[in-house]
Coordinates of C-alpha atoms in Angstrom, one line a residue:
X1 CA 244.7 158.0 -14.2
X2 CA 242.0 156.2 -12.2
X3 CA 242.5 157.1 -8.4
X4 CA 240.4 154.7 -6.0
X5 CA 239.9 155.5 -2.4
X6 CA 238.8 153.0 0.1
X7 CA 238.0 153.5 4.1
X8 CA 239.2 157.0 3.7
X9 CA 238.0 160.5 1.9
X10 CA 242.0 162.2 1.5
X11 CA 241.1 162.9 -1.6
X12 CA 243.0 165.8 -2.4
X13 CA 246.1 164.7 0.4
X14 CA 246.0 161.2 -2.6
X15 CA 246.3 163.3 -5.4
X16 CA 248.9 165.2 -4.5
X17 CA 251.0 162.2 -3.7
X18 CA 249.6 161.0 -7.3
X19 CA 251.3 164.1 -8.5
X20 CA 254.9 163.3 -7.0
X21 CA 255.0 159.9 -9.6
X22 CA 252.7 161.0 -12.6
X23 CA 252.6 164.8 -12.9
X24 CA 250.7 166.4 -15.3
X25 CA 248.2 163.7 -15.3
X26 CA 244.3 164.0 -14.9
X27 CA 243.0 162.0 -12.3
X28 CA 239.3 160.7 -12.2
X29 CA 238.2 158.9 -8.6
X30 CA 236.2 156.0 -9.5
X31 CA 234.0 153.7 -7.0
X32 CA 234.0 150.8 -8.9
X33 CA 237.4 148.6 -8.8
X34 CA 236.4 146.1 -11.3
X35 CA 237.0 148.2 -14.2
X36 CA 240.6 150.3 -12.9
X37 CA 241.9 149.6 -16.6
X38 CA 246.0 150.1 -17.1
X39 CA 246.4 152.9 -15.1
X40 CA 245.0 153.7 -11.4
X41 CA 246.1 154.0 -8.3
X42 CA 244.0 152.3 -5.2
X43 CA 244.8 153.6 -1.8
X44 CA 242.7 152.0 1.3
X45 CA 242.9 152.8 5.2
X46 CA 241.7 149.6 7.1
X47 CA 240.9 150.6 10.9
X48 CA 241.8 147.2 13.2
X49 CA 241.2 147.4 16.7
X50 CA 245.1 147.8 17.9
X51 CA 246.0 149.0 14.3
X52 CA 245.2 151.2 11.2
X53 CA 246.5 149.5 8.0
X54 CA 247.5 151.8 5.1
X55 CA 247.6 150.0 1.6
X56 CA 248.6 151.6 -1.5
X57 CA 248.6 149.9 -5.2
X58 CA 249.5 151.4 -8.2
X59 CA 249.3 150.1 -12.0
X60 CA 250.5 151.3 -15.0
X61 CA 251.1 148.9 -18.8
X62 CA 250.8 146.3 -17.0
X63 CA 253.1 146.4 -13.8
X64 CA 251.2 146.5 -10.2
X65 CA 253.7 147.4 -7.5
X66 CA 252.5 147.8 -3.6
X67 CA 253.1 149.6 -0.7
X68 CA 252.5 149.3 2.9
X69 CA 252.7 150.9 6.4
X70 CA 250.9 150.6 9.9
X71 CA 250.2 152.8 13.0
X72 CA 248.8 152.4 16.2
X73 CA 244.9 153.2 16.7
X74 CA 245.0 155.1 19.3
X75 CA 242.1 157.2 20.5
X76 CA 244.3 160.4 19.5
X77 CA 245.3 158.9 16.1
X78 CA 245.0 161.7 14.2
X79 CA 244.5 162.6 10.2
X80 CA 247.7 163.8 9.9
X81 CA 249.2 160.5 11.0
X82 CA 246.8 158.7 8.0
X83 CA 248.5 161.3 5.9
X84 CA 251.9 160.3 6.8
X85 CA 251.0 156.4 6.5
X86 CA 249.5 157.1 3.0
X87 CA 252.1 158.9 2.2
X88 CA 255.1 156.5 3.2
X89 CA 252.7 153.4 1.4
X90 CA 252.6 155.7 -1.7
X91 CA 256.4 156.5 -1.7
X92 CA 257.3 152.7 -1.4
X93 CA 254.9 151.6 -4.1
X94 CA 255.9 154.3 -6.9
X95 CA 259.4 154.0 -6.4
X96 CA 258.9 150.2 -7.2
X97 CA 256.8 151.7 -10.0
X98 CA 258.5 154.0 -11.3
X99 CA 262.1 153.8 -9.9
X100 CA 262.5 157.2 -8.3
X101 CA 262.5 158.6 -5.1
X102 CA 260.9 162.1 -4.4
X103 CA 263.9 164.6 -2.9
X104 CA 261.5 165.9 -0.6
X105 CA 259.8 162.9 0.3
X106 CA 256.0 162.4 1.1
X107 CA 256.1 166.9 1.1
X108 CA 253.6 168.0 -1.2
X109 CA 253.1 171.8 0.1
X110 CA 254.8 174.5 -1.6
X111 CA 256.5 175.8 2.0
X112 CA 258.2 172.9 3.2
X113 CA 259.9 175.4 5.4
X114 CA 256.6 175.9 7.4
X115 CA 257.6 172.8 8.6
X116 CA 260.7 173.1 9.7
X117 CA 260.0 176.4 11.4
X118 CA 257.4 174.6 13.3
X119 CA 259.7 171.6 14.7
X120 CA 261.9 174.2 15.7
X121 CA 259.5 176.6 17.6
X122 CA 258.7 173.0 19.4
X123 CA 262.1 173.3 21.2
X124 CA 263.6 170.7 18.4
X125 CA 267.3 171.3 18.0
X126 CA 268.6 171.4 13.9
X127 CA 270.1 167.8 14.4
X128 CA 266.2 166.4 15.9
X129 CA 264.7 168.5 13.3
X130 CA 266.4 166.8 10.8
X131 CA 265.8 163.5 12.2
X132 CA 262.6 164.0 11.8
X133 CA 262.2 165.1 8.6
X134 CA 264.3 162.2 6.8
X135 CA 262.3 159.8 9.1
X136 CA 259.2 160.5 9.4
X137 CA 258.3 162.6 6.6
X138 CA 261.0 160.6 4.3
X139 CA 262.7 163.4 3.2
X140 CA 266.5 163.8 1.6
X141 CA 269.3 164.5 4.4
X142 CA 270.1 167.4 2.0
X143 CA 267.0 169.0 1.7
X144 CA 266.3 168.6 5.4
X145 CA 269.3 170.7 5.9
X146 CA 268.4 173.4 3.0
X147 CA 264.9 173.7 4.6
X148 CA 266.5 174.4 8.3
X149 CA 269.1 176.7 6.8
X150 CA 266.8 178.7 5.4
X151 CA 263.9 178.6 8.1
X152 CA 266.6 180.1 10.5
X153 CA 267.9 183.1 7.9
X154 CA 263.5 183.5 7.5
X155 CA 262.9 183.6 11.0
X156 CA 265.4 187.0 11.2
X157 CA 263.7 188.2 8.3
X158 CA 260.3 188.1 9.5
X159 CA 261.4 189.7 12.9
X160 CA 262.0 192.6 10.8
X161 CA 258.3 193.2 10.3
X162 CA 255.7 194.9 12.6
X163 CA 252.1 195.2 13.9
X164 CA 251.4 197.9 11.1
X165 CA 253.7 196.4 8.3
X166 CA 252.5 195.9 4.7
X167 CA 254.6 195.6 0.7
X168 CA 253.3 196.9 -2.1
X169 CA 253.5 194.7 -5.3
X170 CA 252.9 196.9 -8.5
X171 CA 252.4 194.6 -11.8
X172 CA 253.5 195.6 -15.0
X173 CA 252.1 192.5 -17.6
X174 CA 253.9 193.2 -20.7
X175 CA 257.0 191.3 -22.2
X176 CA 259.0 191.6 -25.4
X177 CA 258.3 188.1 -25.9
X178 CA 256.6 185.0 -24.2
X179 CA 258.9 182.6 -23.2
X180 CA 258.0 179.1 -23.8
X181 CA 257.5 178.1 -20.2
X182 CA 255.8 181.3 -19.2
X183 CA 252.3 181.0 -17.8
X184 CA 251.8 184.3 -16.8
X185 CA 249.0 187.1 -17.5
X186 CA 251.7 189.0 -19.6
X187 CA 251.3 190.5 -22.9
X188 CA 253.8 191.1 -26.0
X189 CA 254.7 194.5 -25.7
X190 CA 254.7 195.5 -29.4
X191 CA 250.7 194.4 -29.4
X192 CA 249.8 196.5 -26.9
X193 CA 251.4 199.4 -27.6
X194 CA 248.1 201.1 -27.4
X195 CA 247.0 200.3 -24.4
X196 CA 250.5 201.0 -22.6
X197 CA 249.4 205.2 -21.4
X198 CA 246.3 203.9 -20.4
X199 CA 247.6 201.6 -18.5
X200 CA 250.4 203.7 -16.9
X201 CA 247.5 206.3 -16.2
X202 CA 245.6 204.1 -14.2
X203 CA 247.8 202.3 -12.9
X204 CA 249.1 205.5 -11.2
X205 CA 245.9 206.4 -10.0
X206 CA 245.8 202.9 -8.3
X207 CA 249.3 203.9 -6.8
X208 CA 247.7 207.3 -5.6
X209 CA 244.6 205.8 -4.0
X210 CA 246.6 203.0 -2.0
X211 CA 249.2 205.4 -1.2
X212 CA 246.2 207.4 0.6
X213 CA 245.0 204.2 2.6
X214 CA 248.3 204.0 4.0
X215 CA 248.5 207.4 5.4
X216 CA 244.6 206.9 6.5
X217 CA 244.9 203.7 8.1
X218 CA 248.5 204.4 9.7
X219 CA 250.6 201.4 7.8
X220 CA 254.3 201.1 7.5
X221 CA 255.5 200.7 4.1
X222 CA 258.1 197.9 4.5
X223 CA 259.4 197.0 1.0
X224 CA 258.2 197.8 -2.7
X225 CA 258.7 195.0 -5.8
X226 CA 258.1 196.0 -9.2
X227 CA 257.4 193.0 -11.3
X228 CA 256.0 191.7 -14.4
X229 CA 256.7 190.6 -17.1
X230 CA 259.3 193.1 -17.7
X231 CA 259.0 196.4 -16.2
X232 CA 261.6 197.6 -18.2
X233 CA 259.6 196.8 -21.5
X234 CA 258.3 200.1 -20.8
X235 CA 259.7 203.3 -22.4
X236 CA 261.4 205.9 -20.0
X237 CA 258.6 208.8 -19.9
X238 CA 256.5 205.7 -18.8
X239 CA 258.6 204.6 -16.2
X240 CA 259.7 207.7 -14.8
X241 CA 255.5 208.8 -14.1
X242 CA 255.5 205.4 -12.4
X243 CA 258.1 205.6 -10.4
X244 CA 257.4 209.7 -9.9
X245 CA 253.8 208.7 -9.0
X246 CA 255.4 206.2 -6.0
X247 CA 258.0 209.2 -4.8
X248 CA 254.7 211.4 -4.3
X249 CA 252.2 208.9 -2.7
X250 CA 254.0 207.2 -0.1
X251 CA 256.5 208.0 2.4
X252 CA 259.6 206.5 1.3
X253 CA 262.1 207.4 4.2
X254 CA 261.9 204.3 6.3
X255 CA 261.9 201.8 3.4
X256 CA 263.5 198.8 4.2
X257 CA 263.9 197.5 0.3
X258 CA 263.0 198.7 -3.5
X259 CA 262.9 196.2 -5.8
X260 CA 262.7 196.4 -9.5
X261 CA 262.6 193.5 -11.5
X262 CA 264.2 194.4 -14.7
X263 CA 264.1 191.2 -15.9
X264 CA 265.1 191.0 -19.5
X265 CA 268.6 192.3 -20.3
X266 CA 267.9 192.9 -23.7
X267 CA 265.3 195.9 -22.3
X268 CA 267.4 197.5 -20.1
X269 CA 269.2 200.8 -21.4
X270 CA 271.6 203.0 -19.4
X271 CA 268.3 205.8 -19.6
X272 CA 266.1 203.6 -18.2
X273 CA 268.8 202.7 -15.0
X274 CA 269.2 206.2 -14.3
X275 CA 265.0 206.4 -13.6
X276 CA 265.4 203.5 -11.5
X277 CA 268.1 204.3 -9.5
X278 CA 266.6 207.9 -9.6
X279 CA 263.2 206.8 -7.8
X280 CA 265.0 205.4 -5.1
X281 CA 265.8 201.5 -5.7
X282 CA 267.8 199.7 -3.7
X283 CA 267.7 195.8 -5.5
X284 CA 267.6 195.4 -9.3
X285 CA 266.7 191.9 -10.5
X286 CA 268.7 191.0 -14.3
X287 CA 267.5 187.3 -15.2
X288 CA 269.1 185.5 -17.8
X289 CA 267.8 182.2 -16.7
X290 CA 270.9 180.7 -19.0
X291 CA 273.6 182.1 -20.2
X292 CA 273.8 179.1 -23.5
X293 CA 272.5 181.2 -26.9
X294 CA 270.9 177.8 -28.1
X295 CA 268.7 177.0 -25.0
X296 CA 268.0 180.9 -24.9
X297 CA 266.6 180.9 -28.7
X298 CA 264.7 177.7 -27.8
X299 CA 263.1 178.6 -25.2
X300 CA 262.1 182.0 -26.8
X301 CA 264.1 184.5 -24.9
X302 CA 265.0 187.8 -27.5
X303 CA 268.4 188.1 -26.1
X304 CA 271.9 186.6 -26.2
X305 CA 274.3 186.1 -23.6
X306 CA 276.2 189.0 -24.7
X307 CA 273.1 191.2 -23.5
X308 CA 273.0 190.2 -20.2
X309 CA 276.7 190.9 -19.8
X310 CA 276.5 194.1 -21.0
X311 CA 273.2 194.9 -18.8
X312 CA 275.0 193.5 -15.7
X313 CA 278.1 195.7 -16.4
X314 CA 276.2 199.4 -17.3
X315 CA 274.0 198.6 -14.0
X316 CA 277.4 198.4 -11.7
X317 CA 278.4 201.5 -13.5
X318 CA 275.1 203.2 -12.6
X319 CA 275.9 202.5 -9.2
X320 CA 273.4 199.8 -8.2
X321 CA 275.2 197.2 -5.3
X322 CA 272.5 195.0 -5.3
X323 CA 271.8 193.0 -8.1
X324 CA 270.1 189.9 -8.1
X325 CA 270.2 187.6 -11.1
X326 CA 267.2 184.2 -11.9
X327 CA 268.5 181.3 -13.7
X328 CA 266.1 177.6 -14.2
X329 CA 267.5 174.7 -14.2
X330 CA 266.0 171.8 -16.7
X331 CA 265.4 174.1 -19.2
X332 CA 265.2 172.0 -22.8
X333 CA 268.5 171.4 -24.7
X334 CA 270.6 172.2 -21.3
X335 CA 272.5 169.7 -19.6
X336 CA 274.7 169.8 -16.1
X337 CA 277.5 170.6 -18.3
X338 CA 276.6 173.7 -20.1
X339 CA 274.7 174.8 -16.9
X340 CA 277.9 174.6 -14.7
X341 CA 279.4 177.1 -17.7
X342 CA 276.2 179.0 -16.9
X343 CA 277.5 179.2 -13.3
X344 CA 280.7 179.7 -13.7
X345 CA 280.1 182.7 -15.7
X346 CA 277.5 183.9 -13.8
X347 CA 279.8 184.3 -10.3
X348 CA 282.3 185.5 -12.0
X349 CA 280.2 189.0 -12.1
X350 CA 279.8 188.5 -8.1
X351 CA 276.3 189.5 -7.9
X352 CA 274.9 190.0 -4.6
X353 CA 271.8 187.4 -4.8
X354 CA 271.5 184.2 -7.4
X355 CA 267.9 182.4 -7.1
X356 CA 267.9 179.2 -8.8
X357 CA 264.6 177.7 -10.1
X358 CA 263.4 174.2 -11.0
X359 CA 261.5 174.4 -14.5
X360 CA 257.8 174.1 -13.8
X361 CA 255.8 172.4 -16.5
X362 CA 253.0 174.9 -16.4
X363 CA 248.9 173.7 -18.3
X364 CA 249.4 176.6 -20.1
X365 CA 252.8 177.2 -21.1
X366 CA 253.8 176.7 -24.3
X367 CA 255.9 174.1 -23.3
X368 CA 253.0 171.8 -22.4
X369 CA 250.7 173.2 -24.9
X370 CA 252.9 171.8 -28.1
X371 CA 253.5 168.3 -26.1
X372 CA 257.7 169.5 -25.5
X373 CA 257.3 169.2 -21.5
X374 CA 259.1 165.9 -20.3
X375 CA 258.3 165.4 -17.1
X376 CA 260.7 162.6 -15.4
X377 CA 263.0 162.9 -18.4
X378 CA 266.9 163.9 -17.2
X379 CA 265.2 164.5 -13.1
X380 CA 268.7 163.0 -12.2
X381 CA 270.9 165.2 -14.2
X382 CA 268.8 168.4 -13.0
X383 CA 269.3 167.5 -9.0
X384 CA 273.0 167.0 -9.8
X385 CA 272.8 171.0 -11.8
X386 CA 271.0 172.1 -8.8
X387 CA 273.5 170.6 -5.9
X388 CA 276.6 171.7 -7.8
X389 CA 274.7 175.3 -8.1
X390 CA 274.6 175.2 -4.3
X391 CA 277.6 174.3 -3.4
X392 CA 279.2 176.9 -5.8
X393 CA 276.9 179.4 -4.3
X394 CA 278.1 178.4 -0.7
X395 CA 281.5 178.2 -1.4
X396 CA 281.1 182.2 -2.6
X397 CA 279.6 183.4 0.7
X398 CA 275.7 183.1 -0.7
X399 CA 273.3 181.6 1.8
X400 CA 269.7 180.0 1.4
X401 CA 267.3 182.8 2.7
X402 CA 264.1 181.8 0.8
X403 CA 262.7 178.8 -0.3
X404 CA 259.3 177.2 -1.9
X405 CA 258.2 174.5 -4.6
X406 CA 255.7 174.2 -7.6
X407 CA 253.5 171.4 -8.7
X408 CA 255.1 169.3 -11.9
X409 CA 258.1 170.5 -11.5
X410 CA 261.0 168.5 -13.3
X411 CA 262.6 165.9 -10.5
X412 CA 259.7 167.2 -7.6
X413 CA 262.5 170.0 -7.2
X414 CA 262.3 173.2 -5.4
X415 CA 263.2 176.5 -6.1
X416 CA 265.7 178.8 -3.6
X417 CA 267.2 182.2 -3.5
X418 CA 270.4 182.5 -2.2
X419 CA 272.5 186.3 -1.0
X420 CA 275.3 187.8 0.4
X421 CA 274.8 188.6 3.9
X422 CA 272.5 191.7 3.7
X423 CA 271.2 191.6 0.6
X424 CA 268.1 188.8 1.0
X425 CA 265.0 189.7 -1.0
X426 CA 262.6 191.0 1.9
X427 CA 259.7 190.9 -0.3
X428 CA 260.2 187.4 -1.0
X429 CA 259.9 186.2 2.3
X430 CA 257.2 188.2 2.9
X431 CA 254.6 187.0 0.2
X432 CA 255.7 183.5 0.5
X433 CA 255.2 183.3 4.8
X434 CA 252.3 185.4 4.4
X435 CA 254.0 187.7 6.9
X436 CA 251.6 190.7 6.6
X437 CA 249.9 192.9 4.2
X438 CA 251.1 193.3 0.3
X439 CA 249.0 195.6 -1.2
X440 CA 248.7 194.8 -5.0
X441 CA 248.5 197.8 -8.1
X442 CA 247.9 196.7 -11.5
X443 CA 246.3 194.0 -13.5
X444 CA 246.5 190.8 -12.2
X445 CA 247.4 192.2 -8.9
X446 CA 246.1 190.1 -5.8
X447 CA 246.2 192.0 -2.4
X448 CA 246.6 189.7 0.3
X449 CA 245.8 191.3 3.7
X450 CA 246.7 190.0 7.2
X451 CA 245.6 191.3 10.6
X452 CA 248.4 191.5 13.0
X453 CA 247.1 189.8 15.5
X454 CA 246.2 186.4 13.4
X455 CA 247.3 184.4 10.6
X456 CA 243.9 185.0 8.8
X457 CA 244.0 186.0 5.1
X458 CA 241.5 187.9 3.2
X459 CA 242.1 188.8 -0.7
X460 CA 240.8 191.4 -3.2
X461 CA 242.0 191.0 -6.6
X462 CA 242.1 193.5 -9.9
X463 CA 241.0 192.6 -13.3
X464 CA 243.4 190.0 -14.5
X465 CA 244.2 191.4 -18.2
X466 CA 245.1 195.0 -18.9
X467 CA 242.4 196.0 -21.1
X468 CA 239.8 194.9 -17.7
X469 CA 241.2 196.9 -15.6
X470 CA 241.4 199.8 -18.1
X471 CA 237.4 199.3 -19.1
X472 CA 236.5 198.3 -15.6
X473 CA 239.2 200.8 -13.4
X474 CA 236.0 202.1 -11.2
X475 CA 236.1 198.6 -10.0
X476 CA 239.2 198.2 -9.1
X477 CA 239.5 201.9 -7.1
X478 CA 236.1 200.7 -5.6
X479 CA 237.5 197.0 -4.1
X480 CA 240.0 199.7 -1.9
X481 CA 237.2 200.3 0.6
X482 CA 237.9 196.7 1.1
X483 CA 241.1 197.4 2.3
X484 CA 240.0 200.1 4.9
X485 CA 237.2 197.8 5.8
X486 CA 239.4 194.9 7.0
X487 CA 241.5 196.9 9.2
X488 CA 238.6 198.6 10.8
X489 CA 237.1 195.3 11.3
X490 CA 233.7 196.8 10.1
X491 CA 233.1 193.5 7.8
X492 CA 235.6 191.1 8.5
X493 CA 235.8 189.0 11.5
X494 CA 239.1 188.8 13.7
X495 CA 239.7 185.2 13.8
X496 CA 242.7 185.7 16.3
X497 CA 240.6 186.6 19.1
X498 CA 238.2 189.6 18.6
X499 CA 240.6 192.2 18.9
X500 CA 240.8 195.6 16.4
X501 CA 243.6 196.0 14.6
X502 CA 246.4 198.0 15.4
X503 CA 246.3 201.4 13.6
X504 CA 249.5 202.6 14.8

């Protein structure tokens, strides 16, 4: 797609908004107009004396549709307000173009509840909030009220969190399989079998080295998630030096939440739910994404329905209270139909958290890769499997608590965990709000560190793929001084205001 910008340089704000109406597609910006072709998008900002005049035109086999808008030039005009006007001209000429309506309007960010937050720290009530999302930023009345919903249950989350808080995230990249969508640095289990005590060794030594910089430095270990691919891909004695390793390196009393994403059901054995309750976890994750066999063998998942089941009912019996379960909707071959059976099955087990994802059409998922992702196709259907998911979740006492979206996602949807009162995912909110430290063990893990007193982020990230970090572990136990470095302020600057961080 040819993307032309006159009187303005928003390039990225344009091709995000190019995004909402053609995802997936590459965009090249051109200068010369005369030869925009089939397909192209022009977008020009004409500054008048009293007004700035925002004109959007898109083309595509031979259809032009337009789109205007207007705002006063005031000396305090500001970009944002271009941004808006661009973005209200876009949304007027695609949906001539294309006939749809993005649910979140002229949003493009992946934390829409940023904004909401922010209106309401203004002094904006729920009902001006609201107002002003649907009219200004053109978004749905029903997302407006998802994203205040779950700004308010964020807010109390984030409370929780204080001047020496930080998560740990430790990655374990192996699967039994790839699923089709998958874009993840993960690895088929059964090939890397000989790298897997490797792995755990070092990865335990990462676990001991960061579990010494948060003695050192004074931290407060808030919360702990597990993740993958599928921890539980692992064999016991594997898990149980992990989880051993985490027991003896950090101080475990005042833990707010343990998650462990177990992930695939059909990896989950009543041995290996006895190490993880063992080591202390408090929220076990078991995502069949679908409970329909056919869209499950389509989309390249090694296990049935009956699996799941099974796994959901020997963790209940191991005594685990919270259990969260993953399910995508727009996944190929389902349809709002067999996903309500999906949800209706689902609930019927009462688990204590439900997050509901939009598929994701990733560059380098196999989905994409062999040409199967459809875009647009079935958008409709997938908003009407994702409000009936909702309301069913409402109905049985589960409440929004964390929210964010993806680029090319079918429908511009979002993605949304829901709980019973008590049992939000901590972690969650705090990677997505940034809300302090998560330090990061494993390949492909990124730590993300946060002074207290600002909103600054630096990173440090490990060796992507497993055999890396093996080969190149010095590295990785080397990039900690970082860490120690950045709370001392010895390298990086305080942005917030010159202050040193708190140590206490």
């Amino acid at each position: 797609m040819k993307l032309y910008l006159v009187g303005h340089t928003l390039r990225y704000e344009t091709g995000n908004l190019c995004f909402l109406f053609f995802p997936g597609e590459k965009l090249q910006v051109e200068a010369d107009r005369s030869q925009h072709g089939d397909f192209y998008a022009i977008t020009r900002v004409k500054k008048g004396q009293r007004f700035v005049h925002v004109l959007v035109i898109l083309g595509k086999n031979g259809k032009c549709t337009k789109g205007h808008a207007v705002f006063l030039n005031q000396a305090l005009a500001s970009k944002r307000e271009t941004e808006y006007a661009l973005g209200k001209a876009f949304l007027n000429a695609g949906e001539a173009l294309c006939g749809i309506r993005p649910p979140w309007g002229i949003l493009t960010g992946i934390r829409p509840v940023k904004i909401a937050e922010h209106l309401l720290q203004t002094g904006m009530q729920a009902e001006q909030a609201t107002k002003y999302m649907t009219e200004k930023l053109l978004v749905r009345p029903e997302k407006a009220t998802l994203c205040l919903r779950t700004a308010e249950k964020e807010a109390r989350i984030r409370a929780l969190s204080q001047s020496n808080s930080v998560s740990l995230y430790i990655a374990i990249p192996f699967c039994p399989t790839r699923c089709l969508y998958c874009s993840f640095i993960s690895h088929d289990v059964e090939k890397m079998q000989k790298l897997l005590p490797d792995y755990v060794e070092k990865l335990c030594a990462e676990l001991h080295a960061i579990g010494n910089l948060v003695r050192t430095l004074g931290l407060k270990l808030e919360t702990i998630y597990v993740g993958g691919g599928t921890p539980t891909s692992l064999s016991v004695p594997m898990l149980t030096r992990i989880f051993d390793t985490v027991r003896a390196s950090f101080t475990l009393e005042d833990l707010r939440e343990y998650t462990v994403e177990a992930g695939r059901p059909d990896t989950i054995t009543p041995e290996k739910l006895q190490v993880i309750r063992a080591s202390g976890c408090t929220r076990l994750c078991i995502n069949p994404q679908t409970l329909n066999a056919s869209v499950l063998k389509t989309i390249g998942r090694s296990h049935t329905p009956e699996q799941f089941f099974q796994a959901f009912s020997v963790a209940r019996q191991e005594g685990f209270t919270s259990i969260n379960c993953d399910l995508i909707v727009g996944l190929p071959g389902d349809t709002a139909k067999s996903f309500h059976q999906t949800m209706d099955q689902l609930m019927s087990l009462s688990p204590e958290g439900v997050t509901v994802h939009t598929l994701a059409m990733k560059r380098s998922s196999r989905l994409v890769s062999t040409g199967l992702a459809q875009y647009a196709a079935h958008s409709a259907e997938v908003n009407q499997m994702l409000e009936m998911a909702y309301s069913q979740l409402d109905r049985a006492g589960l409440s929004p608590y964390y929210l964010y979206r993806q680029r090319n996602t079918v429908g511009n949807l979002e993605n949304t965990g829901f709980s019973k009162p008590g049992h939000e995912g901590l972690y969650n909110v705090f990677i997505m709000d940034e809300t302090h430290t998560v330090l990061a063990a494993g390949a492909g893990g990124v730590t993300k560190m946060r002074r207290p007193q600002g909103t600054h982020i630096e990173r440090v990230f490990n060796f992507k793929y497993p055999y890396e970090y093996i080969a190149r572990f010095d590295q990785v136990i080397a990039r900690k001084e970082k860490v120690e470095e950045f709370y001392h302020g010895s390298v990086f600057q305080d942005l917030s205001g010159g202050g040193q961080p708190s140590g206490d």
